[in-house]
Amino acid sequence: MTPTLRRKLEALAERREELERLLADPDVVGDNERFRNFSREFAQLQPIATALADEARALADLAAAEAMRADPDLRELADEEIAAAQERLQQLDHDLALLLVPRDPRDDGNLFLEVRAGTGGDEAAIFAGDLFRMYARYAERQGWKVEIESDSPGEHGGYKEIVARVVGRGAYSKLKFESGTHRVQRVPATESQGRIHTSAATVAIIPEADEVDDIVINPADLKVDTFRSSGAGGQHVNKTESAIRITHVPSGVVVECQTERSQHANRDKAMKRLKAQLLDSERSKQAAATAESRRLQVGSGDRSQRIRTYSFPQGRITDHRVEGLTLYDLPNIIAGEMDGLVERLIHEHQADELAQLSAGA
C-alpha cells in the first residue's frame, strides 16, 4: 500500500474516533438529524477500524514470532508463525485498500430491469425471455421480489420487451454490471435444419434512486397515452384503459405500466420509473466522461455494447469486458445460479477502482 493510501486510512480512523466522541455529546444526542447522520457515518467507518485492529494484532504476532526465532529450539515453529503472519498481513493490506474504494450509495437499493429482444426475430424474443427468467430466478435465490411493470410477449414465446422492478437489499450492487447487449449462439427450437443461429437481446439496469422525488418534470414535456392492459387481472384489466404510456418528449424516453387496476396507480409507477431513467441518463453521461479507462463501465449509458456471449453448443459463457472470464457452466447460470459470475465481476470492478485510486494517490 502506498504511503498516501496509508495516510487516508489513518485519517478515516481518526474521523471514527471523533465521531465516537460526538455521538456521546448531549447536544448531538438531542439533535435527531445530526445523530442519525453521525451514526450512519460511524457505521460506515467501522469495517476500517476492525481491519486496522486486525492488522495491529498481526503485526504484534509477527514481532513475537521474529523474537522467538532467536531460540534454536523454536526456530522451525517461529518460521511457520512468521509465514502465517506475513500472509495475514498481505491479505489485510489488500482488504484495507479495498475499503478505501468509494462506495456507490445506490448499491443497497432497488432497480428497474429492462430486457428487450434485439436482432434475431423470434429467437431473440425467446432469448430475452430466457434472460429475464435467469434474473428472476437469481433474484428469488437472493430473497428479492420481482414486480413486472409491463411486458410484450413474443409470438413464439419469450418477450419482445419486459420491464420489472427488483426489490431487495443489495440488488443494484449485484446486477449493475448486466447492462448491455447479450448475444446467444444456439440452434433455435424453430430451426428445422439444426443450424446454429446468433441473436441478441439488450439489458438495462436502472437504479431506483431516492432523489427521484426531487426531480421536477414539466407536464408540457409529457405525452400520456392510455390503453387496455394485456396482462393478467381479469375482466377489469381487459375492458378498461387503465394502462399508461408516458413519453418524455425532450429525451424520447418512453415508459409503460399496466400492472395495477387503476390508471392513477399505473401513472404513479410509470412516473417514478421515468424519473429514475432520466436521473440515470444524466449520471451515465457524467460517468462516461470520467470512466473511459474502466473496463466494466458501470452506468456508461452504452446499452449497445456487446458484453457477453452465451454459446449453448459449448455450454460456455464469455464476458467480453474481462480478459479470461469464460465459464463452462451455462446451464446452471441460465437457470439463475449466477453467484460465480456476479462475484467475479464485482472483484474486477473493485480492482479497477483500486487501480484508479492508487494512480491518483
GROMACS .gro file of C-alpha atoms in nm:
model
  361
    1MET     CA    1   0.000   0.000   0.000
    2THR     CA    2   0.132   0.345  -0.090
    3PRO     CA    3   0.209   0.597   0.187
    4THR     CA    4  -0.068   0.824   0.059
    5LEU     CA    5  -0.330   0.548   0.087
    6ARG     CA    6  -0.199   0.467   0.435
    7ARG     CA    7  -0.246   0.831   0.541
    8LYS     CA    8  -0.602   0.820   0.408
    9LEU     CA    9  -0.670   0.517   0.625
   10GLU     CA   10  -0.525   0.686   0.930
   11ALA     CA   11  -0.737   0.997   0.866
   12LEU     CA   12  -1.051   0.783   0.845
   13ALA     CA   13  -0.958   0.606   1.170
   14GLU     CA   14  -0.919   0.944   1.339
   15ARG     CA   15  -1.254   1.055   1.200
   16ARG     CA   16  -1.418   0.744   1.351
   17GLU     CA   17  -1.273   0.831   1.693
   18GLU     CA   18  -1.403   1.186   1.655
   19LEU     CA   19  -1.749   1.052   1.566
   20GLU     CA   20  -1.743   0.827   1.872
   21ARG     CA   21  -1.691   1.136   2.089
   22LEU     CA   22  -1.958   1.332   1.903
   23LEU     CA   23  -2.216   1.056   1.947
   24ALA     CA   24  -2.168   1.082   2.323
   25ASP     CA   25  -2.220   1.461   2.318
   26PRO     CA   26  -2.559   1.555   2.470
   27ASP     CA   27  -2.606   1.831   2.211
   28VAL     CA   28  -2.571   1.578   1.927
   29VAL     CA   29  -2.789   1.319   2.102
   30GLY     CA   30  -3.062   1.581   2.127
   31ASP     CA   31  -3.044   1.662   1.755
   32ASN     CA   32  -3.208   1.370   1.574
   33GLU     CA   33  -3.080   1.457   1.228
   34ARG     CA   34  -2.717   1.510   1.333
   35PHE     CA   35  -2.723   1.198   1.549
   36ARG     CA   36  -2.862   0.992   1.261
   37ASN     CA   37  -2.605   1.125   1.012
   38PHE     CA   38  -2.313   1.074   1.251
   39SER     CA   39  -2.436   0.723   1.338
   40ARG     CA   40  -2.453   0.631   0.970
   41GLU     CA   41  -2.102   0.764   0.906
   42PHE     CA   42  -1.969   0.585   1.216
   43ALA     CA   43  -2.115   0.255   1.095
   44GLN     CA   44  -1.959   0.302   0.751
   45LEU     CA   45  -1.614   0.354   0.908
   46GLN     CA   46  -1.642   0.055   1.144
   47PRO     CA   47  -1.502  -0.202   0.893
   48ILE     CA   48  -1.186   0.011   0.857
   49ALA     CA   49  -1.139   0.026   1.235
   50THR     CA   50  -1.187  -0.350   1.260
   51ALA     CA   51  -0.937  -0.421   0.982
   52LEU     CA   52  -0.680  -0.185   1.134
   53ALA     CA   53  -0.719  -0.360   1.469
   54ASP     CA   54  -0.668  -0.696   1.297
   55GLU     CA   55  -0.358  -0.558   1.127
   56ALA     CA   56  -0.217  -0.437   1.461
   57ARG     CA   57  -0.264  -0.785   1.607
   58ALA     CA   58  -0.098  -0.946   1.306
   59LEU     CA   59   0.200  -0.710   1.338
   60ALA     CA   60   0.230  -0.800   1.706
   61ASP     CA   61   0.217  -1.171   1.617
   62LEU     CA   62   0.490  -1.119   1.358
   63ALA     CA   63   0.713  -0.934   1.604
   64ALA     CA   64   0.664  -1.209   1.866
   65ALA     CA   65   0.746  -1.481   1.612
   66GLU     CA   66   1.058  -1.300   1.495
   67ALA     CA   67   1.175  -1.266   1.856
   68MET     CA   68   1.109  -1.636   1.916
   69ARG     CA   69   1.329  -1.723   1.619
   70ALA     CA   70   1.638  -1.638   1.825
   71ASP     CA   71   1.583  -1.963   2.019
   72PRO     CA   72   1.728  -2.250   1.808
   73ASP     CA   73   1.477  -2.496   1.957
   74LEU     CA   74   1.184  -2.277   1.847
   75ARG     CA   75   1.321  -2.160   1.512
   76GLU     CA   76   1.115  -2.404   1.299
   77LEU     CA   77   0.794  -2.314   1.480
   78ALA     CA   78   0.883  -1.944   1.457
   79ASP     CA   79   0.934  -1.969   1.080
   80GLU     CA   80   0.584  -2.118   1.042
   81GLU     CA   81   0.430  -1.841   1.252
   82ILE     CA   82   0.624  -1.573   1.064
   83ALA     CA   83   0.499  -1.707   0.730
   84ALA     CA   84   0.139  -1.719   0.860
   85ALA     CA   85   0.160  -1.362   0.998
   86GLN     CA   86   0.309  -1.229   0.674
   87GLU     CA   87   0.035  -1.396   0.470
   88ARG     CA   88  -0.227  -1.250   0.704
   89LEU     CA   89  -0.073  -0.901   0.675
   90GLN     CA   90  -0.069  -0.924   0.297
   91GLN     CA   91  -0.440  -1.011   0.292
   92LEU     CA   92  -0.523  -0.733   0.538
   93ASP     CA   93  -0.328  -0.483   0.328
   94HIS     CA   94  -0.543  -0.576   0.029
   95ASP     CA   95  -0.864  -0.565   0.235
   96LEU     CA   96  -0.779  -0.222   0.375
   97ALA     CA   97  -0.707  -0.087   0.028
   98LEU     CA   98  -1.048  -0.210  -0.092
   99LEU     CA   99  -1.215  -0.034   0.200
  100LEU     CA  100  -1.083   0.292   0.056
  101VAL     CA  101  -1.267   0.237  -0.272
  102PRO     CA  102  -1.558   0.485  -0.280
  103ARG     CA  103  -1.884   0.305  -0.213
  104ASP     CA  104  -2.170   0.357  -0.455
  105PRO     CA  105  -2.458   0.487  -0.239
  106ARG     CA  106  -2.703   0.317  -0.476
  107ASP     CA  107  -2.563  -0.032  -0.412
  108ASP     CA  108  -2.813  -0.126  -0.141
  109GLY     CA  109  -3.111  -0.005  -0.340
  110ASN     CA  110  -3.372  -0.148  -0.573
  111LEU     CA  111  -3.361  -0.132  -0.952
  112PHE     CA  112  -3.559  -0.144  -1.273
  113LEU     CA  113  -3.472  -0.432  -1.504
  114GLU     CA  114  -3.545  -0.388  -1.874
  115VAL     CA  115  -3.492  -0.673  -2.122
  116ARG     CA  116  -3.560  -0.625  -2.494
  117ALA     CA  117  -3.527  -0.856  -2.792
  118GLY     CA  118  -3.264  -0.741  -3.042
  119THR     CA  119  -3.158  -0.888  -3.374
  120GLY     CA  120  -3.275  -1.240  -3.444
  121GLY     CA  121  -3.653  -1.228  -3.477
  122ASP     CA  122  -3.847  -1.491  -3.282
  123GLU     CA  123  -3.529  -1.642  -3.137
  124ALA     CA  124  -3.427  -1.302  -2.997
  125ALA     CA  125  -3.760  -1.277  -2.814
  126ILE     CA  126  -3.719  -1.631  -2.678
  127PHE     CA  127  -3.366  -1.543  -2.561
  128ALA     CA  128  -3.496  -1.223  -2.395
  129GLY     CA  129  -3.739  -1.445  -2.204
  130ASP     CA  130  -3.452  -1.675  -2.102
  131LEU     CA  131  -3.253  -1.378  -1.973
  132PHE     CA  132  -3.547  -1.245  -1.775
  133ARG     CA  133  -3.608  -1.585  -1.615
  134MET     CA  134  -3.236  -1.608  -1.532
  135TYR     CA  135  -3.251  -1.278  -1.344
  136ALA     CA  136  -3.587  -1.363  -1.182
  137ARG     CA  137  -3.454  -1.696  -1.052
  138TYR     CA  138  -3.135  -1.532  -0.929
  139ALA     CA  139  -3.347  -1.269  -0.752
  140GLU     CA  140  -3.552  -1.546  -0.590
  141ARG     CA  141  -3.233  -1.711  -0.463
  142GLN     CA  142  -3.129  -1.377  -0.312
  143GLY     CA  143  -3.466  -1.330  -0.142
  144TRP     CA  144  -3.558  -1.032  -0.362
  145LYS     CA  145  -3.900  -0.953  -0.503
  146VAL     CA  146  -3.961  -0.911  -0.877
  147GLU     CA  147  -4.258  -0.696  -0.984
  148ILE     CA  148  -4.339  -0.693  -1.357
  149GLU     CA  149  -4.436  -0.343  -1.468
  150SER     CA  150  -4.503  -0.408  -1.837
  151ASP     CA  151  -4.441  -0.677  -2.095
  152SER     CA  152  -4.489  -0.751  -2.462
  153PRO     CA  153  -4.482  -1.127  -2.529
  154GLY     CA  154  -4.316  -1.270  -2.838
  155GLU     CA  155  -4.523  -1.458  -3.094
  156HIS     CA  156  -4.340  -1.786  -3.031
  157GLY     CA  157  -4.251  -1.738  -2.665
  158GLY     CA  158  -4.033  -1.507  -2.461
  159TYR     CA  159  -4.071  -1.131  -2.477
  160LYS     CA  160  -4.025  -0.855  -2.727
  161GLU     CA  161  -3.984  -0.639  -2.418
  162ILE     CA  162  -4.031  -0.682  -2.044
  163VAL     CA  163  -3.976  -0.433  -1.764
  164ALA     CA  164  -3.968  -0.527  -1.397
  165ARG     CA  165  -3.884  -0.371  -1.064
  166VAL     CA  166  -3.644  -0.573  -0.849
  167VAL     CA  167  -3.684  -0.502  -0.478
  168GLY     CA  168  -3.426  -0.620  -0.227
  169ARG     CA  169  -3.123  -0.509  -0.030
  170GLY     CA  170  -2.811  -0.507  -0.246
  171ALA     CA  171  -2.997  -0.576  -0.572
  172TYR     CA  172  -2.824  -0.296  -0.763
  173SER     CA  173  -2.478  -0.384  -0.631
  174LYS     CA  174  -2.502  -0.734  -0.779
  175LEU     CA  175  -2.682  -0.667  -1.107
  176LYS     CA  176  -2.541  -0.330  -1.211
  177PHE     CA  177  -2.288  -0.490  -1.447
  178GLU     CA  178  -2.557  -0.656  -1.659
  179SER     CA  179  -2.642  -0.355  -1.879
  180GLY     CA  180  -2.553  -0.405  -2.244
  181THR     CA  181  -2.608  -0.641  -2.536
  182HIS     CA  182  -2.619  -1.015  -2.462
  183ARG     CA  183  -2.557  -1.245  -2.760
  184VAL     CA  184  -2.668  -1.609  -2.786
  185GLN     CA  185  -2.544  -1.884  -3.017
  186ARG     CA  186  -2.765  -2.194  -3.037
  187VAL     CA  187  -2.999  -2.400  -3.252
  188PRO     CA  188  -3.342  -2.237  -3.216
  189ALA     CA  189  -3.647  -2.450  -3.148
  190THR     CA  190  -3.789  -2.312  -3.473
  191GLU     CA  191  -3.486  -2.427  -3.677
  192SER     CA  192  -3.561  -2.745  -3.875
  193GLN     CA  193  -3.213  -2.788  -4.027
  194GLY     CA  194  -3.021  -2.791  -3.699
  195ARG     CA  195  -2.821  -2.480  -3.785
  196ILE     CA  196  -2.673  -2.261  -3.513
  197HIS     CA  197  -2.817  -1.909  -3.512
  198THR     CA  198  -2.686  -1.593  -3.348
  199SER     CA  199  -2.932  -1.349  -3.195
  200ALA     CA  200  -2.924  -1.085  -2.926
  201ALA     CA  201  -3.114  -0.908  -2.650
  202THR     CA  202  -3.037  -0.591  -2.461
  203VAL     CA  203  -3.048  -0.547  -2.085
  204ALA     CA  204  -3.071  -0.219  -1.896
  205ILE     CA  205  -3.027  -0.193  -1.519
  206ILE     CA  206  -3.156   0.137  -1.381
  207PRO     CA  207  -3.118   0.214  -1.010
  208GLU     CA  208  -3.424   0.326  -0.821
  209ALA     CA  209  -3.286   0.639  -0.659
  210ASP     CA  210  -3.421   0.826  -0.358
  211GLU     CA  211  -3.358   1.153  -0.541
  212VAL     CA  212  -3.639   1.090  -0.791
  213ASP     CA  213  -3.879   1.278  -0.568
  214ASP     CA  214  -3.662   1.587  -0.615
  215ILE     CA  215  -3.677   1.573  -0.997
  216VAL     CA  216  -3.917   1.826  -1.146
  217ILE     CA  217  -4.065   1.744  -1.488
  218ASN     CA  218  -4.258   2.000  -1.689
  219PRO     CA  219  -4.602   1.848  -1.764
  220ALA     CA  220  -4.583   2.014  -2.108
  221ASP     CA  221  -4.290   1.784  -2.189
  222LEU     CA  222  -4.500   1.472  -2.141
  223LYS     CA  223  -4.721   1.283  -2.384
  224VAL     CA  224  -4.955   1.050  -2.195
  225ASP     CA  225  -5.146   0.765  -2.365
  226THR     CA  226  -5.384   0.517  -2.212
  227PHE     CA  227  -5.459   0.168  -2.341
  228ARG     CA  228  -5.602  -0.165  -2.234
  229SER     CA  229  -5.367  -0.386  -2.036
  230SER     CA  230  -5.264  -0.715  -2.191
  231GLY     CA  231  -5.156  -0.892  -1.873
  232ALA     CA  232  -5.339  -1.094  -1.612
  233GLY     CA  233  -5.603  -0.929  -1.399
  234GLY     CA  234  -5.943  -1.046  -1.519
  235GLN     CA  235  -6.217  -0.856  -1.695
  236HIS     CA  236  -6.133  -0.520  -1.542
  237VAL     CA  237  -5.783  -0.519  -1.687
  238ASN     CA  238  -5.900  -0.619  -2.032
  239LYS     CA  239  -6.203  -0.389  -2.058
  240THR     CA  240  -6.078  -0.058  -1.920
  241GLU     CA  241  -5.795   0.164  -2.039
  242SER     CA  242  -5.603   0.151  -1.712
  243ALA     CA  243  -5.256   0.103  -1.864
  244ILE     CA  244  -5.038   0.411  -1.905
  245ARG     CA  245  -4.768   0.501  -2.157
  246ILE     CA  246  -4.572   0.821  -2.087
  247THR     CA  247  -4.332   0.975  -2.339
  248HIS     CA  248  -4.084   1.238  -2.222
  249VAL     CA  249  -4.066   1.436  -2.546
  250PRO     CA  250  -3.730   1.618  -2.495
  251SER     CA  251  -3.537   1.296  -2.426
  252GLY     CA  252  -3.753   1.047  -2.615
  253VAL     CA  253  -3.774   0.818  -2.308
  254VAL     CA  254  -4.090   0.607  -2.307
  255VAL     CA  255  -4.222   0.416  -2.004
  256GLU     CA  256  -4.528   0.198  -1.960
  257CYS     CA  257  -4.709   0.044  -1.667
  258GLN     CA  258  -5.008  -0.189  -1.684
  259THR     CA  259  -4.988  -0.400  -1.370
  260GLU     CA  260  -5.227  -0.202  -1.145
  261ARG     CA  261  -5.605  -0.199  -1.166
  262SER     CA  262  -5.631   0.181  -1.162
  263GLN     CA  263  -5.499   0.426  -1.416
  264HIS     CA  264  -5.386   0.654  -1.133
  265ALA     CA  265  -5.171   0.382  -0.973
  266ASN     CA  266  -5.017   0.290  -1.309
  267ARG     CA  267  -4.940   0.656  -1.377
  268ASP     CA  268  -4.765   0.693  -1.040
  269LYS     CA  269  -4.546   0.388  -1.104
  270ALA     CA  270  -4.470   0.500  -1.460
  271MET     CA  271  -4.367   0.847  -1.344
  272LYS     CA  272  -4.138   0.701  -1.081
  273ARG     CA  273  -3.963   0.489  -1.344
  274LEU     CA  274  -3.943   0.782  -1.585
  275LYS     CA  275  -3.770   0.996  -1.323
  276ALA     CA  276  -3.531   0.711  -1.241
  277GLN     CA  277  -3.441   0.677  -1.610
  278LEU     CA  278  -3.383   1.050  -1.654
  279LEU     CA  279  -3.164   1.058  -1.343
  280ASP     CA  280  -2.971   0.751  -1.458
  281SER     CA  281  -2.922   0.903  -1.802
  282GLU     CA  282  -2.770   1.217  -1.653
  283ARG     CA  283  -2.541   1.015  -1.427
  284SER     CA  284  -2.442   0.795  -1.720
  285LYS     CA  285  -2.325   1.098  -1.918
  286GLN     CA  286  -2.110   1.209  -1.625
  287ALA     CA  287  -1.972   0.857  -1.573
  288ALA     CA  288  -1.888   0.814  -1.942
  289ALA     CA  289  -1.682   1.132  -1.931
  290THR     CA  290  -1.471   1.017  -1.636
  291ALA     CA  291  -1.457   0.638  -1.662
  292GLU     CA  292  -1.322   0.564  -2.010
  293SER     CA  293  -1.033   0.361  -1.871
  294ARG     CA  294  -1.255   0.134  -1.662
  295ARG     CA  295  -1.337  -0.199  -1.816
  296LEU     CA  296  -1.683  -0.256  -1.673
  297GLN     CA  297  -1.810   0.095  -1.743
  298VAL     CA  298  -2.091   0.087  -1.487
  299GLY     CA  299  -2.351   0.342  -1.585
  300SER     CA  300  -2.173   0.443  -1.904
  301GLY     CA  301  -2.506   0.463  -2.082
  302ASP     CA  302  -2.382   0.246  -2.368
  303ARG     CA  303  -2.660  -0.012  -2.389
  304SER     CA  304  -2.533  -0.120  -2.733
  305GLN     CA  305  -2.202  -0.254  -2.603
  306ARG     CA  306  -2.180  -0.630  -2.651
  307ILE     CA  307  -2.088  -0.753  -2.309
  308ARG     CA  308  -2.149  -1.127  -2.311
  309THR     CA  309  -2.193  -1.432  -2.535
  310TYR     CA  310  -2.391  -1.743  -2.438
  311SER     CA  311  -2.273  -2.038  -2.651
  312PHE     CA  312  -2.513  -2.327  -2.595
  313PRO     CA  313  -2.331  -2.582  -2.815
  314GLN     CA  314  -2.021  -2.540  -2.598
  315GLY     CA  315  -2.203  -2.477  -2.268
  316ARG     CA  316  -1.995  -2.161  -2.239
  317ILE     CA  317  -2.049  -1.804  -2.121
  318THR     CA  318  -1.787  -1.541  -2.209
  319ASP     CA  319  -1.787  -1.188  -2.070
  320HIS     CA  320  -1.604  -0.973  -2.323
  321ARG     CA  321  -1.518  -0.694  -2.079
  322VAL     CA  322  -1.288  -0.906  -1.865
  323GLU     CA  323  -0.996  -1.093  -2.017
  324GLY     CA  324  -1.017  -1.463  -1.942
  325LEU     CA  325  -1.369  -1.452  -1.799
  326THR     CA  326  -1.513  -1.766  -1.959
  327LEU     CA  327  -1.726  -2.007  -1.758
  328TYR     CA  328  -1.829  -2.353  -1.880
  329ASP     CA  329  -2.137  -2.359  -1.662
  330LEU     CA  330  -2.403  -2.217  -1.893
  331PRO     CA  331  -2.695  -2.448  -1.797
  332ASN     CA  332  -2.666  -2.360  -1.429
  333ILE     CA  333  -2.607  -1.988  -1.486
  334ILE     CA  334  -2.903  -1.953  -1.722
  335ALA     CA  335  -3.107  -2.131  -1.453
  336GLY     CA  336  -3.028  -1.850  -1.211
  337GLU     CA  337  -2.711  -1.974  -1.041
  338MET     CA  338  -2.523  -1.652  -1.116
  339ASP     CA  339  -2.318  -1.617  -0.797
  340GLY     CA  340  -1.983  -1.713  -0.953
  341LEU     CA  341  -2.029  -1.475  -1.246
  342VAL     CA  342  -2.155  -1.188  -1.029
  343GLU     CA  343  -1.874  -1.222  -0.774
  344ARG     CA  344  -1.610  -1.226  -1.048
  345LEU     CA  345  -1.747  -0.903  -1.198
  346ILE     CA  346  -1.759  -0.737  -0.855
  347HIS     CA  347  -1.394  -0.831  -0.792
  348GLU     CA  348  -1.290  -0.699  -1.134
  349HIS     CA  349  -1.472  -0.373  -1.066
  350GLN     CA  350  -1.300  -0.339  -0.728
  351ALA     CA  351  -0.963  -0.399  -0.893
  352ASP     CA  352  -1.038  -0.126  -1.149
  353GLU     CA  353  -1.141   0.120  -0.880
  354LEU     CA  354  -0.839   0.036  -0.667
  355ALA     CA  355  -0.606   0.089  -0.964
  356GLN     CA  356  -0.766   0.429  -1.026
  357LEU     CA  357  -0.734   0.517  -0.658
  358SER     CA  358  -0.366   0.415  -0.648
  359ALA     CA  359  -0.291   0.605  -0.970
  360GLY     CA  360  -0.442   0.920  -0.825
  361ALA     CA  361  -0.277   0.881  -0.484
   0.00000   0.00000   0.00000
